[in-house]
């Protein structure tokens, strides 16, 4: 995966766990009503990083 200049390097290292379309994956899980903590556990990434990505990408839903 190529680096994304819009994301800090700390966030970039978690993009691969979300799959080939990380933003869309996160949108789908948020649309299903999962909390950031639940999404983080599912993808084995810190809840804080899920929250940061949702804020950057403006993904609504439960937090």
mmCIF file of C-alpha atoms in Angstrom:
data_model
loop_
_atom_site.group_PDB
_atom_site.id
_atom_site.type_symbol
_atom_site.label_atom_id
_atom_site.label_comp_id
_atom_site.label_asym_id
_atom_site.label_seq_id
_atom_site.Cartn_x
_atom_site.Cartn_y
_atom_site.Cartn_z
ATOM 1 C CA UNK A 1 0.000 0.000 0.000
ATOM 2 C CA UNK A 2 1.358 3.404 -0.887
ATOM 3 C CA UNK A 3 1.734 6.002 1.871
ATOM 4 C CA UNK A 4 -1.207 8.332 2.375
ATOM 5 C CA UNK A 5 -0.033 11.864 2.878
ATOM 6 C CA UNK A 6 -3.288 12.860 4.569
ATOM 7 C CA UNK A 7 -2.636 10.452 7.459
ATOM 8 C CA UNK A 8 0.054 10.497 10.135
ATOM 9 C CA UNK A 9 2.551 7.649 9.924
ATOM 10 C CA UNK A 10 1.140 6.175 13.154
ATOM 11 C CA UNK A 11 -2.251 5.773 11.458
ATOM 12 C CA UNK A 12 -0.813 4.561 8.155
ATOM 13 C CA UNK A 13 0.554 1.410 9.720
ATOM 14 C CA UNK A 14 -2.992 0.281 10.617
ATOM 15 C CA UNK A 15 -4.542 0.781 7.175
ATOM 16 C CA UNK A 16 -3.529 -2.665 5.909
ATOM 17 C CA UNK A 17 -5.563 -4.425 8.609
ATOM 18 C CA UNK A 18 -8.717 -2.725 7.302
ATOM 19 C CA UNK A 19 -8.243 -4.314 3.874
ATOM 20 C CA UNK A 20 -7.779 -2.953 0.354
ATOM 21 C CA UNK A 21 -10.381 -0.199 0.872
ATOM 22 C CA UNK A 22 -9.784 0.897 4.480
ATOM 23 C CA UNK A 23 -12.165 3.862 4.525
ATOM 24 C CA UNK A 24 -15.010 1.835 3.052
ATOM 25 C CA UNK A 25 -14.374 -1.013 5.500
ATOM 26 C CA UNK A 26 -14.582 1.387 8.410
ATOM 27 C CA UNK A 27 -17.767 2.943 7.001
ATOM 28 C CA UNK A 28 -19.418 -0.466 6.731
ATOM 29 C CA UNK A 29 -18.612 -1.452 10.314
ATOM 30 C CA UNK A 30 -19.824 1.940 11.575
ATOM 31 C CA UNK A 31 -23.040 1.579 9.544
ATOM 32 C CA UNK A 32 -23.588 -1.789 11.231
ATOM 33 C CA UNK A 33 -23.620 0.076 14.541
ATOM 34 C CA UNK A 34 -20.332 -1.208 15.949
ATOM 35 C CA UNK A 35 -18.542 1.048 18.417
ATOM 36 C CA UNK A 36 -14.941 2.129 17.918
ATOM 37 C CA UNK A 37 -13.942 -0.313 20.641
ATOM 38 C CA UNK A 38 -15.726 -3.204 18.902
ATOM 39 C CA UNK A 39 -14.178 -2.299 15.547
ATOM 40 C CA UNK A 40 -10.749 -2.049 17.148
ATOM 41 C CA UNK A 41 -11.112 -5.498 18.732
ATOM 42 C CA UNK A 42 -12.304 -7.010 15.457
ATOM 43 C CA UNK A 43 -9.339 -5.639 13.514
ATOM 44 C CA UNK A 44 -6.898 -5.976 16.453
ATOM 45 C CA UNK A 45 -6.008 -2.307 16.449
ATOM 46 C CA UNK A 46 -6.216 0.330 19.193
ATOM 47 C CA UNK A 47 -9.646 1.892 19.663
ATOM 48 C CA UNK A 48 -7.922 5.289 19.672
ATOM 49 C CA UNK A 49 -6.749 4.721 16.080
ATOM 50 C CA UNK A 50 -10.246 3.728 14.952
ATOM 51 C CA UNK A 51 -11.611 6.943 16.486
ATOM 52 C CA UNK A 52 -8.900 9.033 14.824
ATOM 53 C CA UNK A 53 -9.582 7.512 11.401
ATOM 54 C CA UNK A 54 -13.330 8.051 11.786
ATOM 55 C CA UNK A 55 -12.745 11.692 12.685
ATOM 56 C CA UNK A 56 -10.370 12.282 9.750
ATOM 57 C CA UNK A 57 -12.647 10.530 7.263
ATOM 58 C CA UNK A 58 -15.810 12.041 8.816
ATOM 59 C CA UNK A 59 -17.482 8.663 9.386
ATOM 60 C CA UNK A 60 -20.597 8.975 11.525
ATOM 61 C CA UNK A 61 -22.033 6.307 13.742
ATOM 62 C CA UNK A 62 -21.654 5.030 17.254
ATOM 63 C CA UNK A 63 -18.431 5.822 19.112
#
